Amino acid sequence: MTPTGMRRLHPLSPLLRGLRSFWFVIAAISWQGFAQLGLTRGAIIVAAFGLLGLAWSWLGWLTTGYQITQGELRVNDGILTRSRRAIPIERLQAVDVVQPLLARLTGLAELRLETAGGGKTEAPLSYLTLAAAHDLRRQLLAHAAPPPTETTDTPQTTPLVSVPTPRLIAAQLLTPHILLLPIAVAFTVWLFIINPDLTLFGIAGTVTAVAGILFQPVKEAMVNYRFTARVAHDGLRVGHGLLERRAQTLPLKRVIAAGVRAPLLWRGFGWARASVASAAYGLDSGIEGFAGRTLLPVGTRLQARQVVAAVLPGVDLDAITWNPAHPRSRWVAPLSWRRLAVSMEDSVFAVRSGWATRAELVVDYRRIQSVRVTQGRWERLFGLATVHADIAGAPGIASRARGRELSEALRLARDLIRRSAPPAPAPLPPADRPAGEG
């Protein structure tokens, strides 16, 4: 406990956070820097800055505390500048328990809180014991959502979807990064041929450049290792990760949109990727015009339909009736015009796009904040327009219906405005008139 009565983080937190300083300094110096400084001088600099980082982390631990009170999570932190944050629990969009490698080795975890419209994690608590992190997550979600009506929670033991490791690895082998690998290896061999006297640091720099090409597919495979998704009473529960294990919970009532995309090299195997967005997860890159959290890193079309239906009940991707783009859109989008389509379902607005990567996006009408109709130069030339549905609290999500004839685009926009309008408030009962009034 802190002097103010707030709970402290785990005593090992300063050590784990301080160790990051060593890696940051090593990355900042780079191979070229070590070559200029020498190994001994470089090691001294790394050690000095690393120890300063440890000391700073310890001071931060002394001044950090948290507590739940009056419907808020209150967090105090800061060394030179004190910060006191009060996060309304009802604004929480997602609560994640994350275990980086060093934290897993020590049995600790980090709690990350995502709020509506937040551009980054709100007041991450690192680190707590794993049991304490899960217990705090349960408390927060219990305050953020009404209590479950059922006493059993069978979906916790039966995953909605799980991704086999062989399929995950095979999917990463079918990415543009891997296709560029032979070129990178050939370039590395060519460097050795023309310059056989490369120094140790030159070799390390060249190998690092080749490793950079492998970084994204390897990272994707490690992040989504042993991926499982379950629907429980408190929301969608997702678990994944090899070096950094994550347990994430997203309340289903916070879901804004869901999307599925099928890259060109995956389609021969019938694979697709599904994602979901809430107000807290709408800023990272993903589907064309769509961003969010992974629902399914790679799976069959049937599995993609299942996870989308789980987060948006009543939505069946294969039952959507698509209205294709106008034939004149071939001059605006020559490769993808046959895929451009839109649909106004009962509860969602759906758009389809993409040629190399086929994408489908469905958005809850209630989450649409504004509707726009735009015309670029080429669109004006051919009498076409694009309808944009902007999503409340998630600027990273942009559902666009392209290739629509102008008159149709205006009708579509009016229909979207009507469907997304909040229900009119119930009329107030007439007030009693004072006695004596006519």
Short mmCIF file of C-alpha atoms in Angstrom, two decimals:
data_model
loop_
_atom_site.label_atom_id
_atom_site.label_comp_id
_atom_site.label_asym_id
_atom_site.label_seq_id
_atom_site.Cartn_x
_atom_site.Cartn_y
_atom_site.Cartn_z
CA MET A 1 0.00 0.00 0.00
CA THR A 2 1.12 3.55 -0.73
CA PRO A 3 1.01 6.29 1.94
CA THR A 4 -2.31 7.43 0.41
CA GLY A 5 -3.92 4.00 0.86
CA MET A 6 -3.63 2.90 -2.77
CA ARG A 7 -2.33 -0.50 -3.83
CA ARG A 8 1.23 -0.81 -5.11
CA LEU A 9 2.41 -2.81 -8.09
CA HIS A 10 4.53 -5.93 -7.56
CA PRO A 11 8.00 -5.26 -6.03
CA LEU A 12 9.71 -6.82 -9.09
CA SER A 13 8.08 -4.26 -11.39
CA PRO A 14 11.05 -1.81 -11.25
CA LEU A 15 13.45 -4.58 -12.27
CA LEU A 16 11.39 -5.74 -15.25
CA ARG A 17 10.70 -2.21 -16.45
CA GLY A 18 14.29 -1.14 -15.90
CA LEU A 19 15.67 -4.02 -17.96
CA ARG A 20 14.01 -2.45 -21.00
CA SER A 21 16.54 0.36 -20.75
CA PHE A 22 19.36 -1.96 -21.73
CA TRP A 23 17.60 -2.99 -24.93
CA PHE A 24 16.67 0.59 -25.80
CA VAL A 25 20.28 1.75 -25.42
CA ILE A 26 21.62 -1.18 -27.48
CA ALA A 27 19.11 -0.41 -30.26
CA ALA A 28 19.96 3.31 -30.13
CA ILE A 29 23.72 2.70 -30.47
CA SER A 30 23.23 0.21 -33.36
CA TRP A 31 25.92 -1.97 -34.96
CA GLN A 32 27.55 1.03 -36.56
CA GLY A 33 27.78 2.79 -33.21
CA PHE A 34 29.44 -0.22 -31.56
CA ALA A 35 31.91 -0.38 -34.45
CA GLN A 36 32.91 3.25 -33.82
CA LEU A 37 32.94 3.09 -30.00
CA GLY A 38 34.43 -0.37 -29.58
CA LEU A 39 32.91 -3.22 -27.61
CA THR A 40 34.34 -2.15 -24.22
CA ARG A 41 33.27 1.48 -24.40
CA GLY A 42 29.90 0.49 -25.86
CA ALA A 43 29.31 -2.00 -23.02
CA ILE A 44 30.12 0.68 -20.43
CA ILE A 45 27.62 3.08 -21.99
CA VAL A 46 24.93 0.40 -22.08
CA ALA A 47 25.57 -0.52 -18.44
CA ALA A 48 25.53 3.11 -17.28
CA PHE A 49 22.28 4.00 -19.00
CA GLY A 50 20.76 0.66 -17.97
CA LEU A 51 21.48 1.33 -14.28
CA LEU A 52 19.99 4.81 -14.60
CA GLY A 53 16.90 3.20 -16.09
CA LEU A 54 16.65 0.79 -13.16
CA ALA A 55 16.92 3.63 -10.65
CA TRP A 56 14.28 5.66 -12.48
CA SER A 57 11.93 2.66 -12.59
CA TRP A 58 12.33 2.16 -8.84
CA LEU A 59 11.40 5.80 -8.16
CA GLY A 60 8.39 5.37 -10.44
CA TRP A 61 7.31 2.28 -8.50
CA LEU A 62 7.40 4.22 -5.21
CA THR A 63 5.02 6.85 -6.58
CA THR A 64 2.58 4.54 -8.40
CA GLY A 65 -0.63 3.21 -6.91
CA TYR A 66 -4.13 2.21 -7.93
CA GLN A 67 -7.55 1.54 -6.40
CA ILE A 68 -11.18 0.96 -7.40
CA THR A 69 -13.59 3.38 -5.75
CA GLN A 70 -16.89 5.07 -6.58
CA GLY A 71 -17.17 3.43 -10.00
CA GLU A 72 -13.69 4.55 -11.06
CA LEU A 73 -10.24 3.07 -11.37
CA ARG A 74 -7.89 5.66 -9.90
CA VAL A 75 -4.20 5.57 -10.78
CA ASN A 76 -1.50 7.83 -9.33
CA ASP A 77 1.95 7.91 -10.90
CA GLY A 78 4.73 10.22 -12.03
CA ILE A 79 8.08 11.32 -10.63
CA LEU A 80 8.84 14.87 -11.74
CA THR A 81 5.23 15.51 -12.74
CA ARG A 82 2.57 13.86 -10.64
CA SER A 83 -0.44 12.42 -12.45
CA ARG A 84 -3.75 11.43 -10.89
CA ARG A 85 -6.14 9.73 -13.28
CA ALA A 86 -9.72 8.65 -12.63
CA ILE A 87 -11.00 6.26 -15.33
CA PRO A 88 -14.77 5.64 -15.26
CA ILE A 89 -15.20 1.89 -15.37
CA GLU A 90 -18.29 2.20 -17.56
CA ARG A 91 -16.08 3.66 -20.33
CA LEU A 92 -13.88 0.57 -20.49
CA GLN A 93 -13.98 -1.05 -23.92
CA ALA A 94 -11.57 -3.90 -23.25
CA VAL A 95 -9.36 -5.24 -20.47
CA ASP A 96 -6.27 -7.26 -21.43
CA VAL A 97 -3.90 -9.34 -19.36
CA VAL A 98 -0.51 -9.41 -21.10
CA GLN A 99 2.54 -11.48 -20.13
CA PRO A 100 5.79 -10.46 -21.85
CA LEU A 101 8.57 -13.05 -21.78
CA LEU A 102 10.34 -11.75 -18.66
CA ALA A 103 7.02 -11.35 -16.87
CA ARG A 104 6.06 -14.94 -17.68
CA LEU A 105 9.33 -16.19 -16.23
CA THR A 106 8.56 -14.41 -12.96
CA GLY A 107 4.84 -15.19 -12.84
CA LEU A 108 3.81 -11.56 -13.40
CA ALA A 109 1.48 -9.85 -15.89
CA GLU A 110 0.51 -6.42 -17.16
CA LEU A 111 -3.07 -5.16 -17.13
CA ARG A 112 -3.98 -2.95 -20.11
CA LEU A 113 -7.16 -0.91 -20.18
CA GLU A 114 -8.72 0.38 -23.39
CA THR A 115 -11.34 3.14 -23.27
CA ALA A 116 -13.70 4.58 -25.87
CA GLY A 117 -11.88 6.81 -28.34
CA GLY A 118 -8.50 6.17 -26.70
CA GLY A 119 -5.52 6.39 -29.00
CA LYS A 120 -3.38 4.31 -26.67
CA THR A 121 -3.62 2.04 -23.65
CA GLU A 122 -5.07 3.91 -20.68
CA ALA A 123 -3.01 3.67 -17.46
CA PRO A 124 -1.32 0.28 -18.00
CA LEU A 125 -0.58 -1.45 -14.70
CA SER A 126 2.74 -3.26 -14.93
CA TYR A 127 3.29 -5.47 -13.16
CA LEU A 128 0.95 -7.56 -10.99
CA THR A 129 0.95 -11.23 -10.15
CA LEU A 130 -0.95 -13.22 -12.75
CA ALA A 131 -3.67 -14.12 -10.25
CA ALA A 132 -4.02 -10.49 -9.14
CA ALA A 133 -4.25 -9.29 -12.75
CA HIS A 134 -7.04 -11.75 -13.57
CA ASP A 135 -8.85 -10.89 -10.35
CA LEU A 136 -8.66 -7.16 -11.06
CA ARG A 137 -9.89 -7.75 -14.61
CA ARG A 138 -12.90 -9.65 -13.27
CA GLN A 139 -13.69 -6.81 -10.88
CA LEU A 140 -13.49 -4.19 -13.63
CA LEU A 141 -15.64 -6.17 -16.06
CA ALA A 142 -18.19 -6.89 -13.33
CA HIS A 143 -18.54 -3.15 -12.76
CA ALA A 144 -18.60 -2.37 -16.50
CA ALA A 145 -21.29 -4.89 -17.47
CA PRO A 146 -24.48 -6.19 -15.87
CA PRO A 147 -24.20 -9.51 -14.01
CA PRO A 148 -24.71 -12.63 -16.13
CA THR A 149 -28.14 -14.22 -16.16
CA GLU A 150 -26.74 -17.74 -16.43
CA THR A 151 -24.80 -19.56 -13.77
CA THR A 152 -22.80 -21.66 -16.16
CA ASP A 153 -20.18 -20.50 -18.64
CA THR A 154 -19.58 -23.46 -20.92
CA PRO A 155 -18.01 -21.37 -23.73
CA GLN A 156 -15.00 -20.87 -21.46
CA THR A 157 -14.08 -24.52 -21.87
CA THR A 158 -15.19 -24.91 -25.50
CA PRO A 159 -13.38 -22.49 -27.86
CA LEU A 160 -15.42 -20.95 -30.63
CA VAL A 161 -12.33 -21.18 -32.84
CA SER A 162 -8.74 -22.33 -32.39
CA VAL A 163 -5.92 -22.06 -34.92
CA PRO A 164 -3.65 -25.09 -35.48
CA THR A 165 0.03 -24.17 -35.44
CA PRO A 166 0.80 -25.83 -38.84
CA ARG A 167 -1.90 -23.75 -40.53
CA LEU A 168 -0.65 -20.56 -38.85
CA ILE A 169 2.91 -21.19 -40.07
CA ALA A 170 1.77 -22.16 -43.56
CA ALA A 171 -0.26 -18.94 -43.83
CA GLN A 172 2.80 -16.86 -42.95
CA LEU A 173 4.82 -18.66 -45.61
CA LEU A 174 2.29 -17.36 -48.13
CA THR A 175 2.94 -13.66 -47.56
CA PRO A 176 4.75 -11.07 -49.70
CA HIS A 177 7.50 -10.80 -47.07
CA ILE A 178 8.46 -14.44 -47.53
CA LEU A 179 8.34 -14.13 -51.32
CA LEU A 180 10.96 -11.35 -51.04
CA LEU A 181 13.27 -13.52 -48.93
CA PRO A 182 15.11 -15.20 -51.87
CA ILE A 183 15.92 -11.74 -53.27
CA ALA A 184 17.29 -10.62 -49.89
CA VAL A 185 19.42 -13.77 -49.52
CA ALA A 186 20.79 -13.38 -53.06
CA PHE A 187 21.68 -9.75 -52.31
CA THR A 188 23.51 -10.81 -49.13
CA VAL A 189 25.53 -13.45 -51.00
CA TRP A 190 26.36 -10.88 -53.70
CA LEU A 191 27.72 -8.51 -51.03
CA PHE A 192 30.06 -11.21 -49.74
CA ILE A 193 31.25 -11.95 -53.28
CA ILE A 194 32.13 -8.36 -54.14
CA ASN A 195 33.51 -7.58 -50.66
CA PRO A 196 34.97 -10.67 -48.97
CA ASP A 197 36.65 -8.52 -46.28
CA LEU A 198 33.46 -7.48 -44.52
CA THR A 199 34.00 -6.81 -40.80
CA LEU A 200 32.03 -8.47 -38.02
CA PHE A 201 29.79 -5.43 -37.74
CA GLY A 202 29.29 -5.32 -41.49
CA ILE A 203 28.20 -8.95 -41.49
CA ALA A 204 25.89 -8.31 -38.52
CA GLY A 205 24.32 -5.32 -40.26
CA THR A 206 23.71 -7.31 -43.43
CA VAL A 207 22.18 -10.23 -41.52
CA THR A 208 20.01 -7.76 -39.59
CA ALA A 209 18.68 -6.34 -42.85
CA VAL A 210 17.71 -9.83 -44.03
CA ALA A 211 16.12 -10.55 -40.66
CA GLY A 212 14.04 -7.41 -41.07
CA ILE A 213 12.24 -9.01 -44.00
CA LEU A 214 11.33 -12.00 -41.83
CA PHE A 215 10.27 -9.84 -38.90
CA GLN A 216 6.60 -9.35 -39.82
CA PRO A 217 5.66 -12.97 -40.65
CA VAL A 218 7.67 -14.32 -37.70
CA LYS A 219 6.07 -11.76 -35.39
CA GLU A 220 2.61 -12.66 -36.69
CA ALA A 221 3.23 -16.35 -36.05
CA MET A 222 4.53 -15.74 -32.51
CA VAL A 223 1.78 -13.27 -31.58
CA ASN A 224 -1.02 -15.62 -32.73
CA TYR A 225 0.54 -18.86 -31.45
CA ARG A 226 -2.12 -21.13 -29.88
CA PHE A 227 -4.86 -18.66 -30.75
CA THR A 228 -8.26 -19.38 -29.20
CA ALA A 229 -11.46 -17.32 -29.05
CA ARG A 230 -14.39 -17.99 -26.72
CA VAL A 231 -17.68 -16.24 -26.10
CA ALA A 232 -18.40 -15.97 -22.37
CA HIS A 233 -20.91 -14.07 -20.26
CA ASP A 234 -18.55 -11.09 -19.94
CA GLY A 235 -17.66 -10.85 -23.64
CA LEU A 236 -15.31 -12.24 -26.24
CA ARG A 237 -12.27 -13.88 -24.66
CA VAL A 238 -9.15 -14.25 -26.78
CA GLY A 239 -5.90 -15.95 -25.79
CA HIS A 240 -2.71 -16.11 -27.86
CA GLY A 241 1.05 -15.60 -27.87
CA LEU A 242 4.32 -17.52 -27.70
CA LEU A 243 6.85 -15.24 -26.00
CA GLU A 244 4.22 -12.74 -24.86
CA ARG A 245 1.02 -14.43 -23.76
CA ARG A 246 -2.17 -12.34 -23.92
CA ALA A 247 -5.59 -12.92 -22.39
CA GLN A 248 -8.00 -10.32 -23.75
CA THR A 249 -11.65 -9.67 -23.03
CA LEU A 250 -13.88 -7.50 -25.23
CA PRO A 251 -17.48 -6.88 -24.08
CA LEU A 252 -19.76 -7.79 -26.98
CA LYS A 253 -21.89 -4.68 -26.46
CA ARG A 254 -18.81 -2.60 -27.36
CA VAL A 255 -18.42 -4.16 -30.83
CA ILE A 256 -18.66 -1.60 -33.62
CA ALA A 257 -17.78 -3.55 -36.75
CA ALA A 258 -16.42 -6.84 -38.00
CA GLY A 259 -14.60 -7.70 -41.19
CA VAL A 260 -13.13 -10.59 -43.14
CA ARG A 261 -10.33 -10.47 -45.69
CA ALA A 262 -8.86 -13.17 -47.90
CA PRO A 263 -5.38 -12.47 -49.35
CA LEU A 264 -4.67 -13.69 -52.86
CA LEU A 265 -2.26 -16.47 -51.85
CA TRP A 266 -4.66 -17.78 -49.20
CA ARG A 267 -7.70 -18.13 -51.40
CA GLY A 268 -6.48 -21.32 -53.01
CA PHE A 269 -6.71 -22.98 -49.58
CA GLY A 270 -10.03 -21.34 -48.70
CA TRP A 271 -8.46 -19.36 -45.84
CA ALA A 272 -9.47 -15.98 -44.51
CA ARG A 273 -8.73 -13.60 -41.63
CA ALA A 274 -11.40 -12.02 -39.41
CA SER A 275 -11.16 -8.90 -37.25
CA VAL A 276 -13.40 -6.97 -34.92
CA ALA A 277 -13.33 -3.33 -33.87
CA SER A 278 -14.54 -1.47 -30.82
CA ALA A 279 -14.10 2.17 -29.88
CA ALA A 280 -10.81 1.15 -28.26
CA TYR A 281 -9.47 -0.78 -31.24
CA GLY A 282 -9.81 1.26 -34.38
CA LEU A 283 -6.38 2.72 -35.11
CA ASP A 284 -4.19 -0.12 -36.32
CA SER A 285 -3.90 -1.16 -39.93
CA GLY A 286 -5.88 -4.11 -41.20
CA ILE A 287 -8.63 -4.61 -43.74
CA GLU A 288 -8.85 -1.93 -46.43
CA GLY A 289 -10.54 0.89 -44.53
CA PHE A 290 -10.89 -1.36 -41.50
CA ALA A 291 -8.81 -1.86 -38.40
CA GLY A 292 -9.18 -3.67 -35.14
CA ARG A 293 -8.47 -6.76 -33.11
CA THR A 294 -7.93 -10.16 -34.61
CA LEU A 295 -10.87 -12.51 -34.29
CA LEU A 296 -9.29 -15.22 -36.41
CA PRO A 297 -5.69 -14.93 -37.69
CA VAL A 298 -6.27 -17.62 -40.32
CA GLY A 299 -9.10 -20.08 -40.76
CA THR A 300 -11.72 -21.45 -43.09
CA ARG A 301 -14.57 -19.39 -44.50
CA LEU A 302 -16.95 -21.24 -42.18
CA GLN A 303 -14.89 -20.27 -39.13
CA ALA A 304 -14.80 -16.64 -40.26
CA ARG A 305 -18.59 -16.66 -40.56
CA GLN A 306 -18.90 -18.17 -37.08
CA VAL A 307 -16.77 -15.56 -35.32
CA VAL A 308 -18.49 -12.67 -37.09
CA ALA A 309 -21.90 -14.08 -36.16
CA ALA A 310 -20.72 -14.45 -32.55
CA VAL A 311 -19.86 -10.76 -32.15
CA LEU A 312 -22.68 -9.44 -34.37
CA PRO A 313 -25.63 -11.77 -33.73
CA GLY A 314 -27.86 -12.34 -36.71
CA VAL A 315 -25.18 -11.49 -39.30
CA ASP A 316 -24.36 -14.23 -41.81
CA LEU A 317 -21.75 -13.17 -44.36
CA ASP A 318 -22.87 -15.75 -46.89
CA ALA A 319 -26.53 -14.68 -46.62
CA ILE A 320 -25.87 -11.04 -47.52
CA THR A 321 -27.49 -9.86 -50.75
CA TRP A 322 -24.90 -7.67 -52.47
CA ASN A 323 -25.73 -4.75 -54.74
CA PRO A 324 -22.81 -4.51 -57.22
CA ALA A 325 -21.16 -1.28 -58.35
CA HIS A 326 -22.17 0.48 -61.55
CA PRO A 327 -20.46 -0.92 -64.68
CA ARG A 328 -18.87 2.49 -65.31
CA SER A 329 -16.77 1.93 -62.16
CA ARG A 330 -14.47 -0.25 -64.28
CA TRP A 331 -12.83 2.99 -65.44
CA VAL A 332 -12.23 4.12 -61.85
CA ALA A 333 -11.21 0.73 -60.35
CA PRO A 334 -10.26 -1.47 -63.31
CA LEU A 335 -9.03 -4.42 -61.24
CA SER A 336 -11.52 -4.50 -58.38
CA TRP A 337 -14.73 -3.07 -59.85
CA ARG A 338 -16.40 -6.46 -60.06
CA ARG A 339 -15.84 -6.93 -56.32
CA LEU A 340 -17.21 -3.52 -55.28
CA ALA A 341 -20.61 -4.00 -53.69
CA VAL A 342 -22.81 -2.73 -50.87
CA SER A 343 -25.72 -4.07 -48.84
CA MET A 344 -28.24 -2.59 -46.40
CA GLU A 345 -29.07 -5.43 -44.03
CA ASP A 346 -31.56 -5.26 -41.17
CA SER A 347 -28.99 -4.35 -38.51
CA VAL A 348 -25.71 -3.70 -40.35
CA PHE A 349 -24.29 -1.78 -43.28
CA ALA A 350 -22.06 -4.06 -45.37
CA VAL A 351 -19.43 -3.18 -47.98
CA ARG A 352 -17.26 -5.40 -50.16
CA SER A 353 -14.03 -4.46 -51.94
CA GLY A 354 -10.58 -5.63 -52.97
CA TRP A 355 -8.97 -7.60 -55.75
CA ALA A 356 -5.63 -8.93 -54.50
CA THR A 357 -7.08 -9.01 -50.98
CA ARG A 358 -10.83 -9.52 -50.93
CA ALA A 359 -12.47 -7.76 -48.00
CA GLU A 360 -15.93 -7.64 -46.46
CA LEU A 361 -16.88 -5.21 -43.70
CA VAL A 362 -20.10 -5.02 -41.68
CA VAL A 363 -20.89 -2.04 -39.44
CA ASP A 364 -23.62 -1.67 -36.85
CA TYR A 365 -26.01 1.12 -37.91
CA ARG A 366 -26.12 2.41 -34.33
CA ARG A 367 -22.38 3.16 -34.46
CA ILE A 368 -22.53 5.35 -37.57
CA GLN A 369 -21.90 8.95 -36.58
CA SER A 370 -21.88 10.76 -39.93
CA VAL A 371 -22.45 10.02 -43.61
CA ARG A 372 -20.65 11.71 -46.52
CA VAL A 373 -20.88 11.53 -50.31
CA THR A 374 -17.68 12.41 -52.19
CA GLN A 375 -16.62 12.60 -55.82
CA GLY A 376 -13.05 12.51 -57.05
CA ARG A 377 -11.98 13.81 -60.45
CA TRP A 378 -12.41 10.49 -62.24
CA GLU A 379 -15.67 9.79 -60.42
CA ARG A 380 -17.13 13.15 -61.53
CA LEU A 381 -16.08 12.38 -65.11
CA PHE A 382 -18.11 9.13 -65.12
CA GLY A 383 -20.99 10.30 -62.91
CA LEU A 384 -19.98 8.14 -59.94
CA ALA A 385 -19.60 8.81 -56.22
CA THR A 386 -18.44 7.19 -52.97
CA VAL A 387 -20.54 6.97 -49.81
CA HIS A 388 -18.59 7.14 -46.52
CA ALA A 389 -20.04 5.99 -43.19
CA ASP A 390 -17.91 7.40 -40.34
CA ILE A 391 -17.95 5.42 -37.12
CA ALA A 392 -18.39 7.00 -33.69
CA GLY A 393 -15.30 6.74 -31.48
CA ALA A 394 -13.20 4.89 -34.06
CA PRO A 395 -11.63 7.19 -36.66
CA GLY A 396 -9.49 4.35 -38.00
CA ILE A 397 -12.56 2.62 -39.42
CA ALA A 398 -13.94 3.96 -42.69
CA SER A 399 -16.63 1.99 -44.49
CA ARG A 400 -16.71 3.16 -48.10
CA ALA A 401 -19.23 2.20 -50.76
CA ARG A 402 -17.36 2.95 -54.00
CA GLY A 403 -18.52 2.91 -57.61
CA ARG A 404 -22.09 4.10 -56.97
CA GLU A 405 -23.99 6.18 -59.50
CA LEU A 406 -24.47 9.69 -58.06
CA SER A 407 -28.25 9.46 -57.70
CA GLU A 408 -27.91 6.03 -56.07
CA ALA A 409 -25.19 7.33 -53.72
CA LEU A 410 -27.47 10.14 -52.54
CA ARG A 411 -30.32 7.70 -51.90
CA LEU A 412 -27.92 5.37 -50.06
CA ALA A 413 -26.67 8.23 -47.89
CA ARG A 414 -30.22 9.28 -46.97
CA ASP A 415 -31.09 5.70 -46.07
CA LEU A 416 -27.98 5.40 -43.89
CA ILE A 417 -28.83 8.62 -42.07
CA ARG A 418 -32.34 7.37 -41.41
CA ARG A 419 -31.22 3.95 -40.15
CA SER A 420 -28.43 5.33 -37.97
CA ALA A 421 -30.56 8.05 -36.34
CA PRO A 422 -31.23 7.43 -32.64
CA PRO A 423 -34.82 6.59 -31.72
CA ALA A 424 -36.98 9.57 -30.94
CA PRO A 425 -37.51 10.11 -27.20
CA ALA A 426 -40.89 9.19 -25.81
CA PRO A 427 -43.20 12.19 -25.44
CA LEU A 428 -43.56 13.55 -21.93
CA PRO A 429 -46.97 13.17 -20.28
CA PRO A 430 -48.99 16.40 -20.23
CA ALA A 431 -48.49 18.42 -17.07
CA ASP A 432 -51.47 18.94 -14.81
CA ARG A 433 -52.96 22.37 -15.23
CA PRO A 434 -53.37 24.52 -12.16
CA ALA A 435 -56.89 24.85 -10.88
CA GLY A 436 -58.81 27.72 -12.38
CA GLU A 437 -57.13 27.68 -15.86
CA GLY A 438 -59.30 27.14 -18.94
#
